[in-house]
Coordinates of C-alpha atoms in Angstrom, one line a residue:
M1 CA -10.2 -14.9 0.7
T2 CA -13.5 -14.0 -1.0
T3 CA -13.9 -10.7 -2.7
A4 CA -17.4 -9.3 -3.1
P5 CA -18.4 -9.1 -6.8
D6 CA -19.0 -5.4 -6.7
S7 CA -15.6 -4.5 -5.3
A8 CA -13.4 -2.3 -7.4
D9 CA -10.9 -5.1 -8.2
L10 CA -8.5 -4.3 -11.1
T11 CA -7.1 -7.8 -11.5
T12 CA -8.4 -10.8 -13.4
A13 CA -9.1 -14.1 -11.8
D14 CA -5.5 -15.3 -12.5
G15 CA -4.0 -12.2 -10.8
Q16 CA -3.1 -10.3 -14.1
D17 CA -3.4 -6.5 -14.2
R18 CA -6.3 -5.3 -16.2
A19 CA -4.5 -2.0 -16.8
P20 CA -1.0 -3.0 -17.9
N21 CA -0.3 0.3 -19.6
R22 CA -0.3 2.4 -16.4
T23 CA 2.9 4.2 -15.6
V24 CA 4.8 3.5 -12.4
A25 CA 4.2 7.1 -11.3
G26 CA 0.5 6.6 -11.9
E27 CA 0.4 3.3 -9.9
A28 CA 2.3 4.8 -7.1
G29 CA -0.1 7.7 -7.0
R30 CA -3.0 5.3 -6.4
R31 CA -1.3 3.7 -3.4
R32 CA -1.9 4.5 0.2
T33 CA 0.3 2.6 2.7
F34 CA -0.4 3.2 6.4
A35 CA -0.2 1.7 9.8
V36 CA -2.7 1.8 12.7
I37 CA -1.0 2.7 16.0
S38 CA -2.5 2.7 19.5
H39 CA -2.3 1.6 23.1
P40 CA -3.4 -1.9 23.8
D41 CA -7.2 -2.5 23.8
A42 CA -8.0 0.7 21.9
G43 CA -9.7 -1.4 19.2
K44 CA -6.9 -1.6 16.6
S45 CA -7.5 -5.1 15.3
T46 CA -11.3 -4.5 15.3
L47 CA -10.7 -1.4 13.2
T48 CA -8.5 -3.3 10.8
E49 CA -11.3 -5.8 10.3
A50 CA -13.9 -3.1 9.9
L51 CA -11.8 -1.3 7.2
A52 CA -11.5 -4.6 5.3
L53 CA -15.3 -5.1 5.6
H54 CA -16.0 -1.6 4.1
A55 CA -13.6 -2.3 1.3
K56 CA -15.7 -5.4 0.6
V57 CA -12.8 -7.8 0.7
I58 CA -14.7 -9.8 3.4
S59 CA -18.4 -10.2 3.8
E60 CA -18.6 -10.3 7.6
A61 CA -16.4 -8.8 10.3
G62 CA -14.9 -10.7 13.2
A63 CA -14.7 -9.1 16.5
V64 CA -12.6 -8.3 19.5
H65 CA -11.1 -11.4 20.9
G66 CA -12.5 -13.2 23.8
K67 CA -16.2 -12.4 23.1
A68 CA -18.3 -15.6 23.4
G69 CA -19.6 -16.7 20.0
R70 CA -17.5 -14.2 18.0
K71 CA -14.7 -15.0 15.6
S72 CA -11.2 -13.7 16.2
T73 CA -10.1 -11.1 13.7
V74 CA -8.6 -12.4 10.5
S75 CA -5.4 -10.3 10.9
D76 CA -4.5 -12.1 14.2
W77 CA -3.4 -15.6 13.5
M78 CA -1.1 -16.8 16.2
E79 CA -2.7 -19.0 18.9
M80 CA -1.4 -16.6 21.6
E81 CA -3.1 -13.7 20.0
K82 CA -6.4 -15.5 19.8
A83 CA -6.2 -16.6 23.4
R84 CA -5.2 -13.3 24.9
G85 CA -6.9 -10.9 22.5
I86 CA -3.7 -9.1 21.6
S87 CA -1.8 -8.6 18.5
V88 CA 1.8 -10.0 18.7
S89 CA 2.8 -10.0 15.0
S90 CA 2.4 -7.5 12.3
T91 CA 0.1 -8.4 9.4
A92 CA -0.1 -6.7 6.0
L93 CA -3.5 -6.4 4.3
Q94 CA -4.0 -5.2 0.8
F95 CA -7.3 -4.3 -0.9
N96 CA -8.7 -2.0 -3.6
Y97 CA -11.1 0.8 -2.6
R98 CA -13.0 3.3 -4.5
S99 CA -13.7 6.4 -2.5
T100 CA -17.4 7.5 -2.3
E101 CA -16.2 10.9 -3.4
A102 CA -14.8 9.5 -6.6
G103 CA -18.1 8.3 -8.0
E104 CA -18.0 5.8 -10.8
S105 CA -15.6 7.6 -13.1
A106 CA -12.5 5.7 -14.2
D107 CA -10.4 2.9 -13.0
D108 CA -7.7 5.3 -11.8
A109 CA -10.2 6.5 -9.2
V110 CA -9.6 3.1 -7.4
N111 CA -7.0 3.2 -4.8
V112 CA -4.8 0.3 -3.6
V113 CA -4.7 0.3 0.2
N114 CA -1.8 -1.3 2.0
L115 CA -2.8 -1.5 5.7
V116 CA -0.1 -2.8 8.0
D117 CA -1.6 -3.9 11.3
T118 CA 0.9 -3.7 14.2
P119 CA 1.2 -5.0 17.7
G120 CA -0.4 -2.7 20.3
H121 CA 1.2 -4.2 23.4
S122 CA 4.2 -2.2 24.6
D123 CA 6.3 -5.4 24.9
F124 CA 6.3 -5.5 21.1
S125 CA 7.3 -1.9 20.4
E126 CA 10.2 -2.9 18.3
D127 CA 8.0 -4.7 15.7
T128 CA 5.8 -1.6 15.5
Y129 CA 8.9 0.6 15.0
R130 CA 10.0 -1.5 12.1
V131 CA 6.5 -1.2 10.5
L132 CA 6.7 2.6 10.8
T133 CA 9.7 2.6 8.5
A134 CA 7.5 1.0 5.8
V135 CA 4.5 3.3 5.7
D136 CA 3.6 6.7 4.4
A137 CA 1.0 7.7 7.0
A138 CA -0.5 6.5 10.3
V139 CA -3.9 6.2 11.9
M140 CA -3.6 7.1 15.6
L141 CA -6.4 5.3 17.4
I142 CA -7.6 6.8 20.7
D143 CA -10.0 5.3 23.2
A144 CA -12.8 7.9 23.8
A145 CA -12.8 7.2 27.5
K146 CA -9.1 6.9 28.1
G147 CA -7.7 9.5 25.7
L148 CA -3.9 9.5 25.0
E149 CA -2.2 6.6 26.7
P150 CA 1.5 5.8 27.1
Q151 CA 2.0 3.5 24.2
T152 CA 0.1 5.9 21.8
L153 CA 2.4 8.7 22.9
K154 CA 5.5 6.7 22.4
L155 CA 4.5 5.6 18.9
F156 CA 3.4 9.1 18.0
Q157 CA 6.9 10.3 18.8
V158 CA 8.3 7.8 16.4
C159 CA 5.9 9.1 13.7
R160 CA 7.0 12.6 14.4
H161 CA 10.7 11.6 14.3
R162 CA 10.2 9.9 10.9
G163 CA 7.9 12.7 9.5
I164 CA 4.9 10.5 9.1
P165 CA 1.6 12.4 8.9
V166 CA -1.1 11.2 11.4
I167 CA -4.8 10.9 11.0
T168 CA -6.6 10.6 14.4
V169 CA -9.5 8.3 15.0
I170 CA -11.3 8.6 18.4
N171 CA -12.8 5.2 18.7
K172 CA -15.5 3.6 21.0
W173 CA -17.8 6.6 20.7
D174 CA -20.6 4.1 21.3
R175 CA -19.5 3.8 24.9
P176 CA -19.5 6.3 27.8
G177 CA -16.4 8.6 27.6
R178 CA -15.0 12.1 27.7
T179 CA -16.4 15.1 25.8
P180 CA -15.1 15.6 22.3
L181 CA -13.7 19.1 23.1
E182 CA -11.8 17.7 26.1
L183 CA -10.2 15.0 23.9
L184 CA -9.1 17.6 21.3
D185 CA -7.6 19.8 24.0
E186 CA -5.6 16.8 25.3
I187 CA -4.2 16.1 21.9
G188 CA -3.1 19.7 21.4
E189 CA -1.6 20.1 24.9
R190 CA 0.2 16.8 25.2
I191 CA 1.7 16.2 21.8
G192 CA 1.6 19.6 20.2
L193 CA -0.5 18.5 17.3
T194 CA -3.4 20.7 16.3
P195 CA -6.5 18.5 15.8
T196 CA -8.7 19.4 12.8
P197 CA -11.9 17.4 12.9
L198 CA -13.4 16.6 9.5
Y199 CA -16.5 15.0 11.1
W200 CA -18.1 15.9 14.5
P201 CA -20.1 13.5 16.6
V202 CA -23.8 13.9 17.0
G203 CA -24.7 12.5 20.4
I204 CA -22.4 12.2 23.4
A205 CA -20.1 9.3 24.0
G206 CA -22.3 6.3 24.7
D207 CA -25.1 7.7 22.5
F208 CA -23.5 7.7 19.1
R209 CA -26.2 8.8 16.5
G210 CA -24.1 9.9 13.6
L211 CA -21.6 12.3 12.2
L212 CA -21.8 16.0 11.2
R213 CA -19.7 16.5 8.1
R214 CA -17.9 19.8 8.5
G215 CA -17.5 22.3 5.6
E216 CA -15.9 25.7 5.3
D217 CA -15.9 27.8 8.5
G218 CA -17.2 24.8 10.3
Q219 CA -20.6 25.0 8.7
A220 CA -22.6 21.7 8.7
R221 CA -22.6 20.2 5.2
E222 CA -24.6 17.1 5.9
Y223 CA -25.6 14.6 8.6
V224 CA -24.5 11.0 8.3
R225 CA -26.9 9.0 10.4
F226 CA -26.0 5.4 11.3
T227 CA -28.1 2.3 12.0
R228 CA -26.8 -0.5 14.1
T229 CA -26.6 -4.1 12.7
A230 CA -26.7 -7.3 14.7
G231 CA -23.4 -7.6 16.5
G232 CA -21.7 -5.1 14.2
A233 CA -20.9 -7.9 11.8
K234 CA -22.2 -6.0 8.7
I235 CA -21.6 -2.6 7.3
A236 CA -23.8 -0.1 9.2
P237 CA -26.4 1.4 6.9
E238 CA -26.1 5.2 6.5
E239 CA -28.7 7.8 5.9
I240 CA -27.5 11.2 4.5
L241 CA -29.6 14.1 5.6
D242 CA -29.3 17.8 5.0
P243 CA -28.8 20.2 8.0
D244 CA -32.5 21.2 8.2
T245 CA -33.7 17.6 8.3
A246 CA -31.0 16.7 10.8
L247 CA -32.2 19.5 13.1
E248 CA -35.8 18.2 12.8
R249 CA -34.7 14.6 13.5
E250 CA -32.1 15.1 16.3
G251 CA -33.1 18.5 17.8
D252 CA -30.8 19.7 20.5
E253 CA -28.1 17.0 19.8
W254 CA -27.7 18.4 16.3
A255 CA -27.8 22.0 17.4
T256 CA -25.0 21.3 19.9
A257 CA -22.9 19.5 17.4
A258 CA -23.3 22.3 14.8
E259 CA -22.5 25.0 17.4
E260 CA -19.3 23.1 18.5
S261 CA -18.3 22.7 14.9
E262 CA -18.4 26.4 14.3
L263 CA -16.5 27.0 17.5
L264 CA -13.7 24.8 16.2
S265 CA -13.3 27.1 13.1
A266 CA -13.2 30.1 15.4
T267 CA -10.1 28.6 17.1
G268 CA -8.4 27.7 13.7
Q269 CA -9.1 24.0 13.8
D270 CA -10.0 23.5 10.2
H271 CA -8.1 21.1 7.9
D272 CA -5.1 22.5 6.0
Q273 CA -3.4 19.9 3.7
E274 CA 0.0 21.5 3.8
L275 CA 0.1 21.6 7.6
F276 CA -1.1 18.0 7.8
L277 CA 1.6 16.8 5.6
A278 CA 4.1 18.8 7.5
G279 CA 3.1 17.0 10.7
Q280 CA 1.6 20.1 12.4
T281 CA -2.1 19.1 12.3
S282 CA -4.1 15.9 12.4
P283 CA -7.5 15.4 10.8
V284 CA -9.9 13.8 13.3
I285 CA -12.8 11.4 12.9
F286 CA -15.0 10.0 15.6
A287 CA -16.0 6.3 15.1
S288 CA -17.0 3.0 16.6
A289 CA -15.1 0.2 14.9
M290 CA -17.1 -2.4 16.8
L291 CA -20.4 -1.1 15.3
N292 CA -18.8 0.0 11.9
F293 CA -19.8 3.6 12.5
G294 CA -17.5 6.1 10.8
V295 CA -15.4 3.5 9.1
R296 CA -16.2 4.6 5.6
Q297 CA -15.3 8.1 6.5
I298 CA -11.9 6.9 7.7
L299 CA -11.2 5.1 4.4
D300 CA -12.4 8.1 2.4
T301 CA -10.1 10.4 4.4
L302 CA -7.1 8.1 3.9
V303 CA -7.6 8.0 0.2
A304 CA -8.2 11.8 -0.1
L305 CA -5.5 13.1 2.3
A306 CA -2.8 10.5 3.1
P307 CA 0.3 11.0 0.8
P308 CA 1.2 8.5 -1.9
P309 CA 4.6 6.8 -1.9
Q310 CA 7.6 9.1 -2.3
G311 CA 11.3 8.6 -3.0
R312 CA 13.5 7.3 -0.2
T313 CA 17.0 8.5 0.8
A314 CA 19.8 5.8 0.5
N315 CA 22.9 5.4 2.5
D316 CA 24.9 7.6 0.1
D317 CA 22.3 10.4 0.6
T318 CA 20.9 10.0 -3.0
V319 CA 17.2 9.6 -3.4
R320 CA 15.7 6.5 -5.0
E321 CA 12.6 8.0 -6.7
V322 CA 9.5 5.9 -7.2
T323 CA 10.1 5.9 -11.0
D324 CA 13.6 4.5 -10.7
P325 CA 14.4 0.8 -11.2
F326 CA 13.0 -1.7 -8.7
S327 CA 14.1 -1.5 -5.1
A328 CA 12.5 -2.6 -1.8
V329 CA 13.2 -2.7 2.0
V330 CA 12.5 -5.7 4.1
F331 CA 10.8 -4.6 7.3
K332 CA 9.5 -7.8 8.8
V333 CA 10.3 -11.5 8.7
Q334 CA 7.8 -14.0 10.1
A335 CA 7.8 -17.8 10.2
G336 CA 5.0 -20.2 11.0
M337 CA 2.2 -18.4 9.3
D338 CA 1.3 -21.5 7.3
T339 CA 0.9 -24.4 9.7
A340 CA 1.1 -26.9 6.9
H341 CA 4.7 -25.8 6.0
R342 CA 7.6 -24.6 8.1
D343 CA 8.0 -21.5 5.9
R344 CA 9.6 -18.2 6.4
L345 CA 8.0 -15.1 5.0
A346 CA 9.8 -11.8 4.5
F347 CA 7.6 -8.7 4.1
M348 CA 9.1 -6.0 1.8
R349 CA 7.9 -2.6 1.1
I350 CA 8.5 -1.6 -2.5
V351 CA 10.3 1.7 -2.8
S352 CA 10.7 2.1 -6.5
G353 CA 10.0 0.6 -9.9
V354 CA 7.9 -2.4 -10.8
F355 CA 8.1 -5.8 -9.0
E356 CA 7.4 -8.8 -11.2
R357 CA 7.2 -12.3 -9.7
G358 CA 10.1 -14.4 -10.7
M359 CA 12.4 -11.5 -11.4
V360 CA 16.0 -11.9 -10.1
V361 CA 17.1 -9.1 -7.8
T362 CA 20.3 -8.3 -5.9
H363 CA 20.5 -8.6 -2.2
A364 CA 22.4 -5.4 -1.2
Q365 CA 23.8 -6.8 2.0
T366 CA 25.5 -9.8 0.4
G367 CA 25.7 -8.7 -3.3
K368 CA 24.2 -12.1 -4.3
P369 CA 21.3 -12.6 -6.6
F370 CA 17.9 -13.4 -5.1
A371 CA 15.1 -15.2 -7.0
T372 CA 11.5 -14.1 -6.3
K373 CA 9.5 -17.1 -7.6
Y374 CA 7.2 -17.2 -4.6
A375 CA 5.7 -13.8 -4.0
L376 CA 2.5 -13.3 -2.0
T377 CA 0.1 -10.8 -0.7
V378 CA -1.1 -11.8 2.8
F379 CA -4.5 -11.4 4.5
G380 CA -4.1 -12.9 8.0
R381 CA -3.5 -16.6 7.2
E382 CA -4.9 -16.2 3.7
R383 CA -2.5 -15.9 0.8
S384 CA -2.6 -15.1 -2.9
T385 CA 0.1 -15.0 -5.5
V386 CA 1.1 -11.5 -6.7
E387 CA 2.4 -11.1 -10.2
N388 CA 3.1 -7.4 -10.2
A389 CA 3.5 -4.8 -7.5
Y390 CA 4.3 -1.1 -7.3
P391 CA 5.8 1.5 -5.0
G392 CA 4.0 1.4 -1.7
D393 CA 2.9 -2.2 -2.0
V394 CA 3.8 -4.8 0.6
V395 CA 4.8 -8.2 -0.8
G396 CA 5.7 -11.3 1.1
L397 CA 8.6 -13.4 -0.2
V398 CA 8.5 -17.1 0.8
N399 CA 11.5 -19.0 2.2
A400 CA 13.6 -15.9 2.2
N401 CA 16.2 -17.3 4.5
A402 CA 18.9 -14.8 3.6
L403 CA 16.7 -11.8 4.4
A404 CA 16.4 -9.9 7.6
P405 CA 14.6 -6.6 8.7
G406 CA 16.4 -3.6 7.2
H407 CA 17.8 -5.5 4.2
T408 CA 17.6 -3.9 0.7
L409 CA 16.7 -5.6 -2.6
Y410 CA 17.3 -3.9 -6.0
V411 CA 17.9 -4.2 -9.7
D412 CA 20.0 -2.2 -12.0
K413 CA 21.9 0.6 -10.2
K414 CA 23.0 -0.4 -6.7
V415 CA 21.2 1.1 -3.8
Q416 CA 21.2 0.3 -0.1
F417 CA 18.9 2.0 2.4
P418 CA 19.8 2.7 6.0
P419 CA 19.3 -0.2 8.4
I420 CA 16.4 -0.2 10.8
P421 CA 17.6 0.7 14.3
S422 CA 17.0 -1.8 17.1
F423 CA 15.2 -0.7 20.2
A424 CA 17.0 -0.6 23.5
P425 CA 16.2 -3.8 25.4
E426 CA 15.2 -3.6 29.0
H427 CA 14.7 -7.3 29.9
F428 CA 17.3 -10.1 29.6
S429 CA 17.1 -13.9 30.1
I430 CA 19.3 -16.9 29.6
L431 CA 17.8 -19.4 27.1
R432 CA 18.4 -23.1 27.4
A433 CA 17.0 -26.3 25.9
E434 CA 15.4 -28.6 28.5
S435 CA 16.7 -31.7 26.6
A436 CA 20.4 -31.9 25.6
G437 CA 19.3 -34.3 22.9
K438 CA 17.5 -31.6 21.0
Y439 CA 20.4 -29.2 20.9
K440 CA 20.4 -29.0 17.0
Q441 CA 16.7 -28.1 16.9
F442 CA 17.4 -25.6 19.7
R443 CA 20.1 -23.9 17.7
R444 CA 18.0 -23.7 14.6
A445 CA 15.1 -22.2 16.5
V446 CA 17.4 -19.6 18.2
D447 CA 18.9 -18.6 14.8
Q448 CA 15.5 -18.3 13.2
L449 CA 13.9 -16.3 15.9
D450 CA 16.9 -14.0 16.1
S451 CA 16.9 -13.3 12.3
E452 CA 13.2 -12.5 12.5
G453 CA 13.9 -10.0 15.2
V454 CA 11.5 -11.7 17.7
V455 CA 14.2 -11.0 20.3
Q456 CA 17.8 -9.9 20.2
I457 CA 20.3 -12.8 20.8
L458 CA 23.5 -12.0 22.7
R459 CA 26.5 -14.3 23.2
N460 CA 29.8 -14.2 25.0
D461 CA 32.7 -16.7 25.5
I462 CA 31.8 -17.3 29.2
R463 CA 28.2 -18.5 28.6
G464 CA 28.8 -20.2 25.2
D465 CA 26.3 -21.0 22.4
A466 CA 24.4 -23.5 24.6
S467 CA 23.2 -20.6 26.8
P468 CA 22.6 -17.5 24.7
V469 CA 21.0 -14.5 26.3
M470 CA 17.7 -13.1 25.0
A471 CA 17.3 -9.3 25.1
A472 CA 13.8 -7.8 24.7
V473 CA 11.8 -4.6 25.1
G474 CA 9.2 -6.5 27.1
P475 CA 9.0 -9.8 28.9
M476 CA 6.1 -11.1 26.8
Q477 CA 8.5 -11.5 23.9
F478 CA 10.1 -14.3 25.9
E479 CA 6.7 -16.0 26.1
V480 CA 6.5 -15.8 22.3
V481 CA 9.9 -17.4 21.9
A482 CA 8.9 -20.3 24.2
A483 CA 5.6 -20.8 22.5
R484 CA 7.1 -20.8 19.0
M485 CA 10.0 -23.1 19.9
K486 CA 7.5 -25.6 21.2
A487 CA 5.1 -25.3 18.3
E488 CA 7.5 -25.1 15.4
F489 CA 10.6 -27.0 16.6
N490 CA 9.2 -29.3 19.3
V491 CA 11.8 -27.9 21.7
E492 CA 11.0 -27.2 25.4
A493 CA 12.9 -24.1 26.5
R494 CA 13.9 -23.0 30.0
M495 CA 14.5 -19.4 30.8
E496 CA 16.4 -17.8 33.6
P497 CA 16.1 -14.0 34.1
L498 CA 19.3 -11.9 34.4
P499 CA 19.7 -9.0 36.8
Y500 CA 20.2 -6.4 34.2
T501 CA 17.9 -3.5 33.2
L502 CA 20.0 -1.4 30.7
A503 CA 22.0 -2.0 27.5
R504 CA 24.6 0.3 26.1
R505 CA 26.7 0.0 22.9
T506 CA 30.4 -0.3 23.6
D507 CA 33.6 -1.0 21.7
A508 CA 36.4 -3.6 21.8
A509 CA 38.7 -1.2 23.7
S510 CA 36.3 -1.0 26.6
V511 CA 35.3 -4.6 26.9
D512 CA 38.0 -5.9 29.4
E513 CA 37.5 -3.0 31.8
L514 CA 33.7 -3.2 31.7
N515 CA 33.8 -6.9 32.4
R516 CA 35.7 -6.2 35.5
Q517 CA 33.0 -3.9 36.8
R518 CA 30.4 -5.2 39.3
G519 CA 26.9 -5.4 37.7
V520 CA 28.2 -5.3 34.1
E521 CA 28.5 -8.0 31.5
V522 CA 29.5 -7.5 27.8
F523 CA 28.0 -9.5 25.0
T524 CA 28.1 -9.6 21.2
R525 CA 24.8 -9.2 19.4
S526 CA 24.2 -11.2 16.2
D527 CA 24.9 -8.2 14.0
G528 CA 28.3 -7.9 15.6
V529 CA 27.5 -4.9 17.9
L530 CA 29.0 -5.1 21.4
L531 CA 26.5 -4.5 24.1
A532 CA 27.3 -3.8 27.8
L533 CA 24.4 -5.0 30.1
V534 CA 24.2 -2.9 33.3
S535 CA 22.3 -3.7 36.4
D536 CA 20.6 -0.3 36.9
K537 CA 20.9 3.4 36.0
W538 CA 22.8 4.2 39.2
R539 CA 25.6 1.6 38.4
L540 CA 25.7 3.1 34.8
Q541 CA 26.1 6.7 36.2
Y542 CA 28.8 5.5 38.6
I543 CA 30.9 3.9 35.8
Q544 CA 30.4 6.9 33.5
K545 CA 31.6 9.2 36.2
E546 CA 34.6 7.1 37.4
L547 CA 35.6 5.8 34.0
P548 CA 34.7 8.4 31.4
S549 CA 37.0 7.0 28.8
L550 CA 34.9 3.9 28.3
T551 CA 32.4 3.8 25.5
L552 CA 28.8 3.5 26.7
E553 CA 26.4 4.8 24.0
P554 CA 22.6 4.8 24.3
L555 CA 20.5 2.8 21.8
V556 CA 17.2 3.8 20.2
A557 CA 14.4 4.5 22.7
A558 CA 16.5 3.8 25.8
G559 CA 14.1 3.7 28.7
D560 CA 16.2 5.8 31.0
E561 CA 16.8 8.6 28.6

C-alpha cells in the first residue's frame, strides 16, 4: 500500500509512533470507527474506495465491479466478489486524516479513521450485524433514485437497537433520481429519524454541480463547486465560492438551493449534536461516490461529529473504560485472505488500553494465554504490521485458531463482553463431500467455516458428522461455502436443501416430543444451543397451540416476527 507523501501519517517507516507520549484517552479521542451500511448496489464499496482516495492512502480509485477496463475496489478481494460486483466479506481499512477544518495546527488534529466495509447483500446480514457491534457510528448510504430500500431499513433498525448514531449520505446524485425534499420526507416518515442536511445539492439529480454549505438558520455559507475527472479515478477539484459569486455562476439553480435550505431551517431540520448522538437526528450529505463529489465533506463530517470510542459494558454490568487495561472484542474471523498462505485472520476491535504487538493477553472464553506476535492492519489484500493500537482501532491477529466472533481478549483485571447474537437462519442444506477419500479435508473445512461464522453448522445423531446441516440467513452463503471449500481445501461439496424455513431455540426437555412432530427436526449447533427446525410458520403455530409446554424461543431477527 502506497501512502501519498503529503498525507498526515504519524508513524515512521518502521511503524513506530511519532508521538509516544500521547495518553490513551487522547489517542481514543482521535479515533473514529464506523461502518457503511446500505442496500446492495447503493455504491458502498465505491464510497469506501473514494474515502481512501481522499485520505490520500491510495493514489487512484477503483470502481464499481463489472465495468470494462476498470479495476475492482481494493476492499473486495474474494473472486466471487470481483465476478459478481458484490461484497461478501467485511474488510477493515485504517487511515489517518486531517480535516480541512483543522488547518495545519498540531499533530493531534489528525484523526485515525477505522472504516469497516460490510456486505450489502441481504444474504450476508449476519456478517454486517457482527460489524455493527464493533463500530461507534454508521454511514447510511441511500440511492438517490431508489430511496430507502429493505436492507437499509433492516440495518438501520440494528443501529437504532445498539444506539449507533447515523450519518446519511444520499449517493448517485450525478444520476437522475428523486427530489431532495422527497428523499428527506421519506427518511422522516419511514424510520422516524429527522434528517438535518449539512450540505444541500446545487442542481437536480442527474445535474450535480456542487454543494451549498448550510450555516445558521439555513443561510448559505459557501458554494463548493466540483469539476469532473476522467472516470472519477482522481479527487475531483473543488472551487469554493461565496454566495454572491455562486448566484452569478449558477443563477436559478443556486437560488432554488438557497431557498430550500432556508425552508429546512423553518421546519427545524438544522443539526443538533446532542440529538444526533441520541439517535434522533441524522446529518445528511449529498454525494456521488463514483465521481468523488462530496466525499471530502463526508470525511470532514465524520471527524467533526461522529463520537470517539467509549467504554463498553461487560457481562457483569461493569463498564470497561477506554483508559482501563487492554481489552478487545473479536467481531470477525476470515481465512484465505492471503493466497500464498492458508492463514486465519481474526479482526478485533480494541475496547480499552494500549495494544502492543507481542504482548500476551488472556482469552476470556478459555482462560488461556494468547500471544499476539503477528498483528496487522488490513487494506483489502494489503497488510502492514501494527506495533501499537488504541481504543477504536481494528487489528487483525494471524493464525488465531482459538478465536471466534464474540470472544474477549484482555490483560490485568478479567473482563468478558456479551457474545454476539446469531441471526435466525431461514435456509438449510445438508453438506456432503463428493469424494469419501477427502473426508478429513472436508471435516477441517467444515470446522473452519463454522468457526468463522460463514454459516451455522448443525448436527444430530441421525445424520451424523458426515452429513452436517448448514443454516444460513441467505442461500448465497452456501455458494460461498462451496467456493471456499474448493479453493482452500480442494474439496468438492454437494448440497441438498432441506424443507425447513424457521429455526427456534429449544431445550433438552422438549427434544423428544419435537422430534416426533411432523415437519420438525432438532439439531445441536456448534455452540451447544439446541435448535428446532420447522417447515413453516403454520406448523410452528400449530405446535405452539397444541403443545404449549414445549420450549420454542425466537432467535435474533427471526424473519416471521
